[in-house]
Amino acid sequence: MLKPLIAGNWKMNTAIHQGVELVMRLRELIKGVDAVEVVVAPPFTSIHHLSHLVADSPIKLCGQNLHWEKNGAYTGETSAEMLVSAGCRYVIVGHSERRQYFKESDEVVNKKVVAALKGGLRPIICVGETLSEREQGKTLTKVRSQVKKALAGLAGSVVKDITVAYEPIWAIGTGKNATAQEAEEVHNAMRNYLFEMFGPDDVKDLRIIYGGSVKADNIDDLMAQPNVDGALVGGASLKAEDFARIVKFQRLT
Ligand code: PEP
């Protein structure tokens, strides 16, 4: 069984002092947890500051985005190397908010995935359908296409460093989560598709996590699904108690 990954995406929330408070509290609450990989993605401005606080804790840091170039005239952008030097081990790529508000295409997502891996970061690649795509029965076609394009050209040997986050867009920040069965159906289909793309050996260590209104009261059911390897948590990751309860999900199986 894969070690579950629970990641908190703080989005554009928390000034440095608030991030420090959140991490200090979380550290206390999850002390001794080692059966779960715990990741938080603060705003760029806080990452280096927090790197000292997470050093002797189970928490790993994650960027919320990156640019595919190493450096250069790209005002406002941040490279994989810069994130690593600030203390990150992971980076979120292709979040639906970046796809929607910053017009990130599947091709851009692919360039970022390649750059992250080359730069020493483990990408958490977000895919998911809109409500109208789900209603038209296009969920699996959409996520397969996003996965195919995001992972295009990658050698099978690097796939173990990738996490795919299934995040139905209609469930993000809306309080409407996919049911555990709906998530499992998509995760299972995605895993089979990844097997076809790379073969079982390369894919056996790739985690598929669920995101979209994950909370203390739905995490246990989600984590009981055989193909749900963790969660990407937005809103509930901003409260240390809520996030810690999610990290300490109860095994129902
Ligand atoms: C997210 O932004 O990745 C997310 C899943 O948000 P929320 O948990 O708030 O729905």
Coordinates of C-alpha atoms and ligand atoms in Angstrom, one line a residue:
M1 CA 0.0 0.0 0.0
L2 CA 1.2 3.5 -0.9
K3 CA 2.0 5.9 2.0
P4 CA -1.0 8.4 1.8
L5 CA -0.3 12.0 1.0
I6 CA -2.4 14.8 2.6
A7 CA -1.6 18.2 1.1
G8 CA -2.9 21.5 2.1
N9 CA -3.2 24.3 -0.5
W10 CA -3.4 27.6 1.3
K11 CA -3.9 29.5 -2.0
M12 CA -3.6 33.3 -1.6
N13 CA -4.2 33.3 2.1
T14 CA -2.0 33.9 5.1
A15 CA 0.6 36.7 5.7
I16 CA 3.9 35.4 7.1
H17 CA 2.9 35.6 10.8
Q18 CA -0.4 33.8 10.1
G19 CA 1.5 31.0 8.2
V20 CA 3.9 30.7 11.1
E21 CA 1.0 30.4 13.6
L22 CA -0.7 27.8 11.4
V23 CA 2.5 25.6 11.0
M24 CA 3.4 25.9 14.7
R25 CA -0.1 24.7 15.7
L26 CA -0.1 22.0 13.1
R27 CA 3.3 20.7 14.2
E28 CA 2.0 20.2 17.7
L29 CA -1.2 18.5 16.5
I30 CA 0.4 16.0 14.2
K31 CA 3.5 15.3 16.3
G32 CA 4.6 11.7 15.8
V33 CA 2.6 11.1 12.6
D34 CA 4.7 9.1 10.2
A35 CA 2.3 6.9 8.4
V36 CA 1.1 9.8 6.3
E37 CA 3.1 12.2 4.2
V38 CA 2.0 15.7 5.1
V39 CA 2.5 18.6 2.7
V40 CA 1.5 22.3 2.9
A41 CA 1.6 24.8 0.0
P42 CA 1.8 28.3 1.5
P43 CA 2.1 31.5 -0.6
F44 CA 5.7 32.0 -2.0
T45 CA 6.4 34.8 0.5
S46 CA 6.2 32.5 3.5
I47 CA 8.0 29.4 2.2
H48 CA 11.5 30.2 3.2
H49 CA 10.5 31.4 6.6
L50 CA 8.5 28.2 7.2
S51 CA 11.3 26.0 6.1
H52 CA 13.0 26.5 9.4
L53 CA 9.8 25.6 11.3
V54 CA 9.1 22.3 9.5
A55 CA 12.7 21.1 9.5
D56 CA 12.2 18.7 12.4
S57 CA 8.6 17.9 11.7
P58 CA 6.6 15.5 9.4
I59 CA 5.6 18.6 7.3
K60 CA 7.0 19.1 3.8
L61 CA 6.7 22.3 1.8
C62 CA 5.1 22.7 -1.6
G63 CA 4.9 25.5 -4.1
Q64 CA 1.5 26.5 -5.6
N65 CA 2.9 27.1 -9.1
L66 CA 6.2 27.4 -10.9
H67 CA 7.6 28.7 -14.2
W68 CA 9.2 26.2 -16.6
E69 CA 12.4 28.2 -17.2
K70 CA 15.2 28.2 -14.7
N71 CA 15.6 32.0 -14.7
G72 CA 15.4 35.0 -17.0
A73 CA 13.2 37.9 -17.9
Y74 CA 9.8 36.5 -16.6
T75 CA 8.7 39.2 -14.2
G76 CA 6.7 37.8 -11.4
E77 CA 7.6 34.1 -12.0
T78 CA 9.4 31.6 -9.9
S79 CA 11.4 28.6 -11.1
A80 CA 11.7 25.0 -9.7
E81 CA 15.3 25.7 -8.6
M82 CA 14.1 28.8 -6.6
L83 CA 11.4 26.8 -4.9
V84 CA 13.9 24.1 -4.0
S85 CA 16.3 26.6 -2.6
A86 CA 13.5 28.1 -0.4
G87 CA 12.8 24.6 1.0
C88 CA 10.1 23.1 -1.2
R89 CA 10.0 19.4 -2.1
Y90 CA 6.7 19.4 -4.0
V91 CA 4.9 21.8 -6.3
I92 CA 1.2 22.0 -7.4
V93 CA 0.8 22.1 -11.2
G94 CA -2.3 22.8 -13.3
H95 CA -4.7 23.7 -10.4
S96 CA -8.0 24.5 -12.0
E97 CA -7.8 28.1 -10.7
R98 CA -4.6 28.5 -12.7
R99 CA -6.1 26.9 -15.7
Q100 CA -9.2 29.1 -15.4
Y101 CA -7.9 32.5 -14.3
F102 CA -4.4 32.4 -15.8
K103 CA -5.3 30.5 -18.9
E104 CA -2.8 27.7 -18.3
S105 CA -3.2 25.2 -21.2
D106 CA -2.4 21.5 -21.0
E107 CA 0.8 22.2 -22.9
V108 CA 1.9 24.7 -20.3
V109 CA 1.1 22.2 -17.6
N110 CA 3.3 19.7 -19.3
K111 CA 6.2 22.1 -19.5
K112 CA 5.8 22.8 -15.8
V113 CA 5.7 19.1 -14.9
V114 CA 8.9 18.5 -16.9
A115 CA 10.6 21.5 -15.3
A116 CA 9.5 20.5 -11.8
L117 CA 11.0 17.0 -12.2
K118 CA 14.2 18.3 -13.7
G119 CA 14.6 20.8 -10.9
G120 CA 14.1 18.3 -8.2
L121 CA 10.5 18.9 -7.2
R122 CA 7.7 16.3 -7.1
P123 CA 4.7 17.7 -9.0
I124 CA 1.1 17.3 -7.8
I125 CA -0.8 17.5 -11.1
C126 CA -4.4 18.6 -10.9
V127 CA -7.0 17.4 -13.3
G128 CA -10.8 17.5 -13.2
E129 CA -14.1 18.1 -15.0
T130 CA -16.6 21.0 -14.9
L131 CA -20.1 20.4 -13.8
S132 CA -21.4 20.5 -17.3
E133 CA -18.8 18.0 -18.5
R134 CA -19.9 15.6 -15.7
E135 CA -23.5 16.1 -16.6
Q136 CA -22.8 15.2 -20.2
G137 CA -20.9 12.0 -19.2
K138 CA -17.5 13.4 -20.2
T139 CA -15.7 13.1 -16.9
L140 CA -13.4 10.2 -17.9
T141 CA -12.6 11.6 -21.3
K142 CA -11.7 14.9 -19.8
V143 CA -9.4 13.6 -17.1
R144 CA -7.8 11.1 -19.4
S145 CA -7.0 13.8 -21.9
Q146 CA -5.5 16.1 -19.2
V147 CA -3.4 13.2 -17.7
K148 CA -2.2 12.2 -21.2
K149 CA -1.1 15.8 -22.1
A150 CA 0.4 16.6 -18.6
L151 CA 2.6 13.5 -18.7
A152 CA 3.4 13.6 -22.4
G153 CA 7.1 12.7 -23.2
L154 CA 8.0 11.6 -19.7
A155 CA 10.1 8.5 -19.1
G156 CA 8.4 5.8 -17.1
S157 CA 11.3 6.0 -14.6
V158 CA 10.2 9.5 -13.3
V159 CA 6.5 8.6 -12.9
K160 CA 7.0 7.4 -9.3
D161 CA 7.8 11.1 -8.4
I162 CA 4.4 12.3 -9.6
T163 CA 1.1 12.6 -7.8
V164 CA -2.1 13.1 -9.7
A165 CA -4.9 15.1 -7.9
Y166 CA -8.4 14.4 -9.1
E167 CA -10.2 17.7 -8.4
P168 CA -13.7 17.9 -9.9
I169 CA -14.0 21.7 -10.5
W170 CA -17.6 21.7 -9.3
A171 CA -16.4 20.5 -5.9
I172 CA -13.6 23.0 -5.3
G173 CA -14.5 25.5 -2.6
T174 CA -18.2 24.8 -3.1
G175 CA -18.8 22.5 -0.1
K176 CA -20.1 19.9 -2.7
N177 CA -17.6 17.0 -2.6
A178 CA -17.7 14.1 -4.9
T179 CA -19.0 11.0 -3.1
A180 CA -16.3 8.5 -2.1
Q181 CA -17.8 6.2 -4.8
E182 CA -17.6 8.9 -7.5
A183 CA -14.0 9.6 -6.6
E184 CA -13.1 5.9 -6.6
E185 CA -14.6 5.4 -10.0
V186 CA -12.5 8.2 -11.5
H187 CA -9.3 7.2 -9.6
N188 CA -9.7 3.6 -10.7
A189 CA -10.2 4.6 -14.4
M190 CA -7.2 6.9 -14.2
R191 CA -5.0 4.3 -12.6
N192 CA -5.9 1.8 -15.4
Y193 CA -5.2 4.5 -18.0
L194 CA -1.8 5.2 -16.4
F195 CA -1.0 1.5 -16.5
E196 CA -1.7 1.5 -20.2
M197 CA 0.5 4.6 -20.7
F198 CA 3.5 3.5 -18.7
G199 CA 3.0 -0.1 -17.5
P200 CA 2.3 -1.3 -13.9
D201 CA 6.0 -1.2 -12.7
D202 CA 6.4 2.5 -13.3
V203 CA 3.0 3.4 -12.0
K204 CA 2.9 1.3 -8.8
D205 CA 4.3 4.2 -6.7
L206 CA 2.3 7.0 -8.3
R207 CA -0.3 8.4 -5.9
I208 CA -3.8 9.5 -7.0
I209 CA -5.3 11.9 -4.5
Y210 CA -8.7 13.5 -4.3
G211 CA -9.4 17.2 -3.9
G212 CA -12.7 19.2 -3.6
S213 CA -14.3 20.2 -0.3
V214 CA -12.4 17.6 1.7
K215 CA -13.2 18.0 5.4
A216 CA -13.0 16.2 8.6
D217 CA -16.4 14.6 8.0
N218 CA -15.8 13.1 4.6
I219 CA -12.0 12.1 4.7
D220 CA -12.6 8.8 6.3
D221 CA -15.0 7.5 3.6
L222 CA -12.7 8.9 0.9
M223 CA -9.6 7.2 2.3
A224 CA -11.4 3.9 2.6
Q225 CA -11.5 3.7 -1.2
P226 CA -8.8 1.4 -2.6
N227 CA -7.7 3.9 -5.3
V228 CA -7.7 7.1 -3.1
D229 CA -4.1 7.6 -1.9
G230 CA -4.6 10.9 -0.2
A231 CA -6.2 14.3 -0.4
L232 CA -5.5 17.8 -1.6
V233 CA -7.3 20.2 0.8
G234 CA -8.0 23.8 0.2
G235 CA -10.3 25.6 2.7
A236 CA -10.0 23.1 5.5
S237 CA -6.2 23.3 5.4
L238 CA -6.3 26.9 6.8
K239 CA -7.5 25.6 10.2
A240 CA -4.8 23.6 12.0
E241 CA -7.4 21.5 13.9
D242 CA -9.4 20.6 10.8
F243 CA -6.3 19.8 8.8
A244 CA -4.8 17.7 11.6
R245 CA -8.0 15.7 11.8
I246 CA -7.8 15.1 8.0
V247 CA -4.2 14.0 8.4
K248 CA -5.2 11.7 11.2
F249 CA -8.1 10.1 9.1
Q250 CA -9.6 7.0 10.5
R251 CA -9.0 3.8 8.6
L252 CA -12.4 2.2 7.9
T253 CA -10.9 -0.7 5.9
Ligands
PEP1 C1 -8.2 23.1 -3.8 O1 -8.2 24.3 -4.0 O2 -7.4 22.3 -4.3 C2 -9.3 22.5 -3.1 C3 -9.6 21.3 -3.1 O3 -10.1 23.4 -2.4 P1 -11.3 23.1 -1.3 O4 -10.8 22.0 -0.4 O5 -11.5 24.3 -0.6 O6 -12.5 22.6 -2.1

